[in-house]
Short mmCIF file of C-alpha atoms and ligand atoms in Angstrom, two decimals:
data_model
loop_
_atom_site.label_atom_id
_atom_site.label_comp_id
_atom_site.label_asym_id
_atom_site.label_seq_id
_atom_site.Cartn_x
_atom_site.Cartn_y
_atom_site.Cartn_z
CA UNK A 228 -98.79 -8.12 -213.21
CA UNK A 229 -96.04 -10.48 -215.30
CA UNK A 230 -92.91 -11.03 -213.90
CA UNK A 231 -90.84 -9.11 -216.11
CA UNK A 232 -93.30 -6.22 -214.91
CA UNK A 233 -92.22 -6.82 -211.29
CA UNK A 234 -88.77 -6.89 -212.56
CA UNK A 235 -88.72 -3.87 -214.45
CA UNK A 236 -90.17 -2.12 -210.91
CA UNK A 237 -87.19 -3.11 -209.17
CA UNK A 238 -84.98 -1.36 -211.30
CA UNK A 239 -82.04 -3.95 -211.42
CA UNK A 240 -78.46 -2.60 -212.81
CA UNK A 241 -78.21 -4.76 -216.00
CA UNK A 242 -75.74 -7.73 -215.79
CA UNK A 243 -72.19 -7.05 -217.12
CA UNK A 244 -69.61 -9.46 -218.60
CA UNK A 245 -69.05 -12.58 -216.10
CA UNK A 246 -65.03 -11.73 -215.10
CA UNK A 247 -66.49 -8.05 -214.09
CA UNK A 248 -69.09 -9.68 -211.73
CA UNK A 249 -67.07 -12.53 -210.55
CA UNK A 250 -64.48 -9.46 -209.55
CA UNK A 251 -66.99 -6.82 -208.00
CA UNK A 252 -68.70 -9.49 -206.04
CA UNK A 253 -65.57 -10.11 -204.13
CA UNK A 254 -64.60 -6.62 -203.87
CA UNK A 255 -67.48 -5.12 -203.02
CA UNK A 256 -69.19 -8.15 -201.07
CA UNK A 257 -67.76 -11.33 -200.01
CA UNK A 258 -63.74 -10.41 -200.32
CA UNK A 259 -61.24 -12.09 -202.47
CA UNK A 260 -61.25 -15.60 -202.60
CA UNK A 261 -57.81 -16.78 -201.15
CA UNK A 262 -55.72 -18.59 -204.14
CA UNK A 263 -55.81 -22.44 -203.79
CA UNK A 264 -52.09 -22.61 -202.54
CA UNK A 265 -52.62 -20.23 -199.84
CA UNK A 266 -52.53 -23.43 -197.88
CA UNK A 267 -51.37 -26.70 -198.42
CA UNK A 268 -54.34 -29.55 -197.71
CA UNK A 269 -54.43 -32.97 -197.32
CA UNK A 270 -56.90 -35.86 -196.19
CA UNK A 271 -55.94 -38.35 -193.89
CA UNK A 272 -57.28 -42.05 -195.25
CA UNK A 273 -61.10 -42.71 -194.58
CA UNK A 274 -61.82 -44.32 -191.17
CA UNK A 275 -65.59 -46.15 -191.58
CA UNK A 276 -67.97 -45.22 -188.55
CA UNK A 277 -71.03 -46.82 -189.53
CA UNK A 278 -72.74 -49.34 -191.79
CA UNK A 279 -75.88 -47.95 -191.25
CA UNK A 280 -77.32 -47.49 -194.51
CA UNK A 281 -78.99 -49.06 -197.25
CA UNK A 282 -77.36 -50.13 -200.79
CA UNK A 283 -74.45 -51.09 -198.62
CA UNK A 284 -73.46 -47.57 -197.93
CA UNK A 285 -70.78 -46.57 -195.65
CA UNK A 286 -70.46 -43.29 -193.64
CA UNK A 287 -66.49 -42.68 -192.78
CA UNK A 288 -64.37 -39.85 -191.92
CA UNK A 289 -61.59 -38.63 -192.90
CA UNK A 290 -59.20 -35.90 -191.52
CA UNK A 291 -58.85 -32.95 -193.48
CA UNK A 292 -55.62 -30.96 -192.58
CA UNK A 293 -54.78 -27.25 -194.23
CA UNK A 294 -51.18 -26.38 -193.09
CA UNK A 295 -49.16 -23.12 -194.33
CA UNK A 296 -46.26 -21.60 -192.47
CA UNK A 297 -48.97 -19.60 -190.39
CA UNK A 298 -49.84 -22.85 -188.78
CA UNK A 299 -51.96 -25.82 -189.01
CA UNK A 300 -55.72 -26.90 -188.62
CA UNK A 301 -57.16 -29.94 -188.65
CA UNK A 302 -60.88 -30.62 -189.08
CA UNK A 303 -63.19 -34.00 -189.48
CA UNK A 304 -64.96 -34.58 -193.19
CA UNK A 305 -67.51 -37.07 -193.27
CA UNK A 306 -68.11 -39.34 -196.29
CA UNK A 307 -71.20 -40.89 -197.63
CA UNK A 308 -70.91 -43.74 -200.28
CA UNK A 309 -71.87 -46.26 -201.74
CA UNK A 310 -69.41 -48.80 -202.19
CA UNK A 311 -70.29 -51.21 -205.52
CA UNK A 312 -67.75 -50.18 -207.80
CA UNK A 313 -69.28 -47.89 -209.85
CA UNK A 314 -69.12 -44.36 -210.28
CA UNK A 315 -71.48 -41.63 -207.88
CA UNK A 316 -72.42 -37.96 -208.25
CA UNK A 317 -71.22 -36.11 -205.54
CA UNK A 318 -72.49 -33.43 -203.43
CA UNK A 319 -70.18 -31.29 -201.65
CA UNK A 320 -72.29 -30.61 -198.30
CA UNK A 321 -71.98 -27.60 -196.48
CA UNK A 322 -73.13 -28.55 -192.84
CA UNK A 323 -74.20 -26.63 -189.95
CA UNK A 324 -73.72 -29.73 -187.40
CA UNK A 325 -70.97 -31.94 -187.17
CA UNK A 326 -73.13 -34.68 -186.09
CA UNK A 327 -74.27 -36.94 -189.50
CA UNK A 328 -77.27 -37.92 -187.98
CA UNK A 329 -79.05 -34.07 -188.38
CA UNK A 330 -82.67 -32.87 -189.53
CA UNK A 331 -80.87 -30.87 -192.22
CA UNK A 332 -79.20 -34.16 -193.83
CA UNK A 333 -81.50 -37.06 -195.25
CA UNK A 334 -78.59 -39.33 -195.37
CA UNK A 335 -79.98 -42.73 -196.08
CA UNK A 336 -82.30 -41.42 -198.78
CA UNK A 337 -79.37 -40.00 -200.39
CA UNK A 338 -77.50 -43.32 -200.19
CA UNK A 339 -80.47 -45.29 -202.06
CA UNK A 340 -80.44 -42.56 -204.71
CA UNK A 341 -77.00 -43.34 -205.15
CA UNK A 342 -75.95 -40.09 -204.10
CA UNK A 343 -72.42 -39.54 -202.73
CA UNK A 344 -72.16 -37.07 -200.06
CA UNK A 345 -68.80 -35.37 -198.61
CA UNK A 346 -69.77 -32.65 -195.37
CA UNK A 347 -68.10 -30.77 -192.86
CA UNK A 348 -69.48 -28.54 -190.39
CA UNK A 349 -68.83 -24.99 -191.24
CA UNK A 350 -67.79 -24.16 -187.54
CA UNK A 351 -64.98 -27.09 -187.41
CA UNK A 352 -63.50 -25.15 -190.18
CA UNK A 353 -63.76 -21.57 -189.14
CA UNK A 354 -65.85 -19.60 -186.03
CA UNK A 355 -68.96 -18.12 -187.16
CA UNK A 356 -68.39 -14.86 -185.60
CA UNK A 357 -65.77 -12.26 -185.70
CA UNK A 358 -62.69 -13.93 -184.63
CA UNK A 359 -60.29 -14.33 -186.97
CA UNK A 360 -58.07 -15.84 -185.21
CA UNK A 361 -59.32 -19.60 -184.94
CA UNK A 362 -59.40 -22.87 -187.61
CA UNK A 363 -58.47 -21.97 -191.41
CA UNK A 364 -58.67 -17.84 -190.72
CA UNK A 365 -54.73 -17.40 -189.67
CA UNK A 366 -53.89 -19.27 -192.15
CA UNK A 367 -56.13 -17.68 -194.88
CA UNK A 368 -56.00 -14.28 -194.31
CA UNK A 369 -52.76 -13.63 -191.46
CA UNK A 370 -53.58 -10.72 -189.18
CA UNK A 371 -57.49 -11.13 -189.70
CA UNK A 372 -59.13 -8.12 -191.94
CA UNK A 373 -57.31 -5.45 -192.69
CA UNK A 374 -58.19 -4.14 -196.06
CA UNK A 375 -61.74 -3.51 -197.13
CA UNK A 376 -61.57 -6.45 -199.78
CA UNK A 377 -60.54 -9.07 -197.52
CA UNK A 378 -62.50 -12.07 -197.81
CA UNK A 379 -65.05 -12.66 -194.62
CA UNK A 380 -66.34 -16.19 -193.27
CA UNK A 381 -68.61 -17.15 -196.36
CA UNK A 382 -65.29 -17.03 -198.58
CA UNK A 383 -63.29 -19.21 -195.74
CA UNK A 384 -66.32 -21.66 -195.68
CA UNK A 385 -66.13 -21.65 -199.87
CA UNK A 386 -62.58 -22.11 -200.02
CA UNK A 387 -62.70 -25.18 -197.57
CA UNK A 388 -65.49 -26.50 -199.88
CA UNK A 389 -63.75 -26.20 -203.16
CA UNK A 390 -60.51 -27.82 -201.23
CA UNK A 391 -63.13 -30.89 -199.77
CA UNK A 392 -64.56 -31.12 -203.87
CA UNK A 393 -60.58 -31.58 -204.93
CA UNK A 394 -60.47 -34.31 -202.33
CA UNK A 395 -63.49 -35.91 -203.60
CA UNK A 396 -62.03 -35.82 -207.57
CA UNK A 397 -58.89 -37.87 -206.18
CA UNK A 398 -61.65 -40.01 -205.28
CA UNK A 399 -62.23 -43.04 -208.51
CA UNK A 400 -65.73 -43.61 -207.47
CA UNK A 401 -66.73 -40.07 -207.88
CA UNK A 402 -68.45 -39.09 -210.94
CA UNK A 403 -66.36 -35.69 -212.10
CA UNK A 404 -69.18 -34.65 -214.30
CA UNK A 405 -71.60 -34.46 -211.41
CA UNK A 406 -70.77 -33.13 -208.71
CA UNK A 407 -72.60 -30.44 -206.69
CA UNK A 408 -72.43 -28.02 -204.02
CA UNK A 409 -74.85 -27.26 -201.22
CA UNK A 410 -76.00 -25.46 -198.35
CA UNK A 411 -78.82 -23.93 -196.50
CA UNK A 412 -79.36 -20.15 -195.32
CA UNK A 413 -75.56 -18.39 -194.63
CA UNK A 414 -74.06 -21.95 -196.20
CA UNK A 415 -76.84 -20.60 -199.18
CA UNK A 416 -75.29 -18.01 -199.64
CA UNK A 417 -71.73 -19.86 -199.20
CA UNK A 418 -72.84 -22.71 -201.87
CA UNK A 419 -73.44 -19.90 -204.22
CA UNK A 420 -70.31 -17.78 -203.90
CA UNK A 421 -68.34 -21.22 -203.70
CA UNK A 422 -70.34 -22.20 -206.78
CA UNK A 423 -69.57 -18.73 -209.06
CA UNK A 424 -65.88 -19.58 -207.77
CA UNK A 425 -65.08 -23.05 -208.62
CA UNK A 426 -66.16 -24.18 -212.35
CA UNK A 427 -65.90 -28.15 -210.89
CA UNK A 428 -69.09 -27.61 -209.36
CA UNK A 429 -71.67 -28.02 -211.72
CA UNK A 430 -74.85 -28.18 -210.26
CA UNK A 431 -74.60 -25.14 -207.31
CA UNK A 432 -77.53 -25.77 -204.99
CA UNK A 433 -79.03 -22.74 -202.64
CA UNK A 434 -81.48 -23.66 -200.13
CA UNK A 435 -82.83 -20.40 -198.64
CA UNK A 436 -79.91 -18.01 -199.33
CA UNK A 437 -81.65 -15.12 -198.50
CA UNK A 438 -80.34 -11.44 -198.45
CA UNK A 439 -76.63 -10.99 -199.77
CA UNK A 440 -77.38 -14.66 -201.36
CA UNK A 441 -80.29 -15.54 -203.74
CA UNK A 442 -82.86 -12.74 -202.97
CA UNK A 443 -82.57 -9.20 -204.57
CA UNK A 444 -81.83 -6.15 -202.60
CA UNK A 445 -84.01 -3.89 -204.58
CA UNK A 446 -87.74 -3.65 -203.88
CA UNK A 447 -86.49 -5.80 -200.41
CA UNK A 448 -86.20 -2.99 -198.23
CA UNK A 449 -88.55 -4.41 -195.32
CA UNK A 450 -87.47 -4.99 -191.77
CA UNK A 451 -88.34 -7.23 -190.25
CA UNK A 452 -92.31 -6.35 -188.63
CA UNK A 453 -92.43 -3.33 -191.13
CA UNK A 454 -93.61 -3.57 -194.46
CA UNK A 455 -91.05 -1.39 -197.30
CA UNK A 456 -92.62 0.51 -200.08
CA UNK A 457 -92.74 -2.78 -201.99
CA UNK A 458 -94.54 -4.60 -199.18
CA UNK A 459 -91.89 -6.86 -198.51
CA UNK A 460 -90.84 -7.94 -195.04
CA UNK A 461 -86.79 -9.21 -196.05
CA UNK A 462 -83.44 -8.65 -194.63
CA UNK A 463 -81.59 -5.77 -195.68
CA UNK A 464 -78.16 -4.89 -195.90
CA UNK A 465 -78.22 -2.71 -192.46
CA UNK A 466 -79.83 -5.65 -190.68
CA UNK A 467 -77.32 -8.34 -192.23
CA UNK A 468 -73.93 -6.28 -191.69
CA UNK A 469 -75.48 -5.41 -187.90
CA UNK A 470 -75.34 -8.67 -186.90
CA UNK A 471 -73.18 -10.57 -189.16
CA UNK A 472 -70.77 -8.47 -190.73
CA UNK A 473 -68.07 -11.08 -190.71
CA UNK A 474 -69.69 -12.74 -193.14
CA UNK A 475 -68.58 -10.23 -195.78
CA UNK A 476 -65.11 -8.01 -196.92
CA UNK A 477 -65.18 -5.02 -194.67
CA UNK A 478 -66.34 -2.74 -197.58
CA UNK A 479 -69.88 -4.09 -198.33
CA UNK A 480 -70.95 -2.44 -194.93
CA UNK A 481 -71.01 0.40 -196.87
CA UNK A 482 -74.22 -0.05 -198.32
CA UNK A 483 -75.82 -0.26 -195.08
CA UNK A 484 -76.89 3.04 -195.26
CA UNK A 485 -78.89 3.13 -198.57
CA UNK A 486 -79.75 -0.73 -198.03
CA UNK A 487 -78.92 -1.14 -202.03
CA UNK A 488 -75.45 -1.73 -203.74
CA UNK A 489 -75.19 0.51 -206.39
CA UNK A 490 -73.01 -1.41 -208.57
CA UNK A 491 -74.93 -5.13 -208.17
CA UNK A 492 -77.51 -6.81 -206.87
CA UNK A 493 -77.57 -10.87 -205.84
CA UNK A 494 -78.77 -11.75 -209.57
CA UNK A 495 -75.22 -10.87 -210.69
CA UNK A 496 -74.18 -13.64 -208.36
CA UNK A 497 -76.38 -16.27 -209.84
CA UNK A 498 -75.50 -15.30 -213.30
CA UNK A 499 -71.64 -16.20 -212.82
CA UNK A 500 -72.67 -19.50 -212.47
CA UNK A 501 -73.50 -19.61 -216.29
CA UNK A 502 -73.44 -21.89 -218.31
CA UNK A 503 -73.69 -24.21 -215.33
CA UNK A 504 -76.77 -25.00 -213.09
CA UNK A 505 -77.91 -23.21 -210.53
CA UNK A 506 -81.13 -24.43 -208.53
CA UNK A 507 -82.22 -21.73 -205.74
CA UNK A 508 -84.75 -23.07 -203.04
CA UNK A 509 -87.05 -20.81 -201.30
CA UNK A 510 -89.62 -21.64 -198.31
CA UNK A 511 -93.23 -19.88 -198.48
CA UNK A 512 -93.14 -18.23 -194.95
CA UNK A 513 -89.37 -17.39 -195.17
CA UNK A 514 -90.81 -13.55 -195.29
CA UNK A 515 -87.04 -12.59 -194.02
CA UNK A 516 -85.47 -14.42 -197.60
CA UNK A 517 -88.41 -13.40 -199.15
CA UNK A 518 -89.40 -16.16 -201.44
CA UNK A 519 -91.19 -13.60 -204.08
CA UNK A 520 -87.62 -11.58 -204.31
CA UNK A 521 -85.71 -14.96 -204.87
CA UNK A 522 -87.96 -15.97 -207.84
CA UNK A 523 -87.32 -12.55 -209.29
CA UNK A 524 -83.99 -12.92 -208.75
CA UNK A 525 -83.67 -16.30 -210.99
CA UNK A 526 -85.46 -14.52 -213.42
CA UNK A 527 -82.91 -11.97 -213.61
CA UNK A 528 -79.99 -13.88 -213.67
CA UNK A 529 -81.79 -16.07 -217.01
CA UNK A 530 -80.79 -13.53 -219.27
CA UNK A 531 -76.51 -14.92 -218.52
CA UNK A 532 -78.18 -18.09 -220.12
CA UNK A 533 -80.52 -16.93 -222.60
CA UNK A 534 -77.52 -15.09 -224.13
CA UNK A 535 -75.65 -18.08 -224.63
CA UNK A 536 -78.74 -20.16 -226.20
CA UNK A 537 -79.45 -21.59 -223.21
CA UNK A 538 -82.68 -21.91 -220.97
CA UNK A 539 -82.19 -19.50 -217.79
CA UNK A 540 -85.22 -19.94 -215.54
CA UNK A 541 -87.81 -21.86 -217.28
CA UNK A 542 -91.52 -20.44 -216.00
CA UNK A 543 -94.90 -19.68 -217.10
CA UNK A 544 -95.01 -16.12 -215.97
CA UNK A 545 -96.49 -16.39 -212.45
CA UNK A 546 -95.52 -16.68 -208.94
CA UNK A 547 -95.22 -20.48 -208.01
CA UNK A 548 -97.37 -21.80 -205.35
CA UNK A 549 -96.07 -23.97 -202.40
CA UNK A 550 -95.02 -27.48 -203.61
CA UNK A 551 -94.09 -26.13 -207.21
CA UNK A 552 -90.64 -26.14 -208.76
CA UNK A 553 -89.66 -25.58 -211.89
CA UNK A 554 -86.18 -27.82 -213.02
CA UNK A 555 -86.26 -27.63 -216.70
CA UNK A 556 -83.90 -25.04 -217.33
CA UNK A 557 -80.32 -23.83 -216.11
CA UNK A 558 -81.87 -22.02 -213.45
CA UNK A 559 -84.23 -23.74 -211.19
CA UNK A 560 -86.40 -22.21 -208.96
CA UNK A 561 -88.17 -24.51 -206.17
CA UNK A 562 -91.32 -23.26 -203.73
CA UNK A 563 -91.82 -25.76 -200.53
CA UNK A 564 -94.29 -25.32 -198.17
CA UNK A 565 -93.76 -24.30 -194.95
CA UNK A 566 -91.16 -22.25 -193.00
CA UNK A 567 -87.15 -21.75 -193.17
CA UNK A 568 -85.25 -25.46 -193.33
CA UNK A 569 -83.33 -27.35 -195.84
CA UNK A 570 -85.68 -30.39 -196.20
CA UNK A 571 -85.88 -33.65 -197.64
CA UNK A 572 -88.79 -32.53 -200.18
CA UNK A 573 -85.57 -29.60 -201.44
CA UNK A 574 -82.98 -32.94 -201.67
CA UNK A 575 -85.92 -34.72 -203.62
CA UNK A 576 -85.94 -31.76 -205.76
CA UNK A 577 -82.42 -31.11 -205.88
CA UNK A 578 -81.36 -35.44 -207.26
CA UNK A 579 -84.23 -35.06 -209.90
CA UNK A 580 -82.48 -32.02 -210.99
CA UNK A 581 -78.64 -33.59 -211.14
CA UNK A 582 -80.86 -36.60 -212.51
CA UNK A 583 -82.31 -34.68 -215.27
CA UNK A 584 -79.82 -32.75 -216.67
CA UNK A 585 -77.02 -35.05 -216.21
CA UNK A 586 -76.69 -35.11 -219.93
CA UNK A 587 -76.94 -32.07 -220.84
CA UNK A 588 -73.37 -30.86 -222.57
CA UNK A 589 -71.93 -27.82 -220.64
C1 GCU B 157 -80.05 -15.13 -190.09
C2 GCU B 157 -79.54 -14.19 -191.15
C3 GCU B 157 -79.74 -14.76 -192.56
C4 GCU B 157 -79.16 -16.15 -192.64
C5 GCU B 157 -79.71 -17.01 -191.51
C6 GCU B 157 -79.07 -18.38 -191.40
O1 GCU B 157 -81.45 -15.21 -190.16
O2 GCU B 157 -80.19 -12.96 -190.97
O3 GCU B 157 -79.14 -13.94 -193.53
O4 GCU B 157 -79.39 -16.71 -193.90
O5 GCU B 157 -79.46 -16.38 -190.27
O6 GCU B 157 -77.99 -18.63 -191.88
O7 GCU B 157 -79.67 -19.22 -190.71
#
């Protein structure tokens, strides 16, 4: 069967303009993104902490303080880069672990790449659970959620990203026309929303996103053990909301019933990215992402490119097969062997992207 025959199965609601998506997304999933001045932030001057790396590279870290008259929080940012004078691309690193030294975070292969890296561990800036009440959330959104459309964790996590990507433009080594965002799993799903939020980003990188990130909703309706009508195993919306529903605006647990937003599905999120570049990275036995629903869903989103004269997903009609990725277009879409994880084979992937389309005009 071609793709666009799988596609047509799943019975997507057609795309709609960009302001429309980049508006029901946050009503309907994520909540509203709070405005940049909601809080005042600044960055205390970079402390180095190790030498450690090759090229000369430095690892520092820097204070990062958001202050409104709701209070004040103050959490650590650490800073890869390479100090020779000229200018770096930058990725914008959404971390699960404080600690630098991490499985999830190749650091001195970045360096030699020439990669510039700012991270923060999503937990020093907000709890991941349902307390409001801790790190940038008081200040944010006063009172935790009260209406249905107030933004959850992910859009907490994205605003402290876009805040740590202003701190990095200030920055005279950073390259502004190459600078990225990324994450892995919920931070997926965070790099993407961040990504369809904050033009600056221009490369948006998410590694294993998963359900209410890069993987469709429709033909996913597995649980986990079962097999749905379209013999997918995935997360759904009831098994997402059960377990982390502070990850979204009190109104998207609404669809837990039906499993399937009737007004979207995750390929609208991809497609506010347009024109920029979105790369989505997907793990063969991630059955609970479901790798085969995150190709579809690049595929989907192509058309926002295609409209424009632009190259969406660039493919030769066919699933890929572990250790394939295809990077020519505005969409990538990248297939790594193995399980769930945010490995140094997807950073590989992810530089020869930036690397290859680094000229490409916007
Ligand atoms: C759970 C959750 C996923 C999420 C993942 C993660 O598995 O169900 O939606 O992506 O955690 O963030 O590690």
């Amino acid at each position: 069967m071609s793709l666009k025959q799988m596609l047509e199965e799943r019975a997507l609601p057609p795309l709609r303009p960009q302001e429309e998506m980049v508006e029901l997304l946050q009503r309907e999933e994520y909540g509203f993104l709070p405005p940049a001045d909601a809080a005042e932030t600044s960055f205390s001057t970079p402390k180095t902490i190790e030498h450690a790396a090759p090229n000369g590279a430095v690892l520092s870290e820097i204070q990062m303080t958001v202050q409104n008259t709701h209070g004040s929080h103050t959490l650590p940012v650490h800073y890869l880069s390479v100090p020779d004078g000229k200018k770096h691309p930058l990725f914008v690193f959404l971390s699960f672990s404080r600690a630098t030294v991490n499985r999830y975070y190749p650091m001195e292969m970045l360096a030699e790449r020439g990669f510039h890296v700012l991270s923060f561990c999503c937990t020093d800036a907000v709890s991941d659970d349902g307390d409001f009440s801790n790190g940038v959330a008081p200040l944010l959104l006063p009172g935790g959620q009260k209406k249905g459309d107030d933004c959850g964790k992910i859009a907490m996590w994205a605003w402290c990203a876009i805040r740590v990507l202003e701190y990095g433009l200030t920055l005279p080594e950073t390259d502004a026309g190459q600078t990225a965002v990324i994450g892995h799993s919920r931070l997926g799903k965070t790099a993407l929303f961040a990504g369809m939020m904050e033009p600056r980003f221009r490369y948006v990188f998410s590694n294993s996103g998963g359900c209410a990130g890069d993987s469709l909703y429709r033909g996913n309706l597995g649980v986990r053990g079962e097999k749905g009508p379209f013999g997918n195993t995935g997360e759904t919306v009831s098994a997402i909301t059960r377990v982390f529903p502070f990850w979204f605006c009190p109104n998207y647990r609404r669809f837990a019933g039906t499993n399937i937003p009737e007004t979207f599905d995750q390929h609208f999120l991809l497609a506010s990215i347009a024109p920029r570049f979105v790369s989505v990275a997907a793990s063969a036995e991630d059955d609970w992402a479901d790798p085969v629903s995150e190709q579809l869903c690049c595929l989907a989103a192509s058309e926002a490119w295609e409209k424009r004269g632009l190259p969406g997903l660039v493919h030769r009609d066919a699933l890929l097969t572990p250790g394939e990725a295809l990077l020519s277009g505005r969409v990538a879409f990248q297939l790594r062997a193995g399980a769930h994880f945010l490995s140094y084979r997807n950073w590989l992937w992810d530089m020869d992207y930036m690397e290859l389309h680094r000229d490409d005009a916007l």
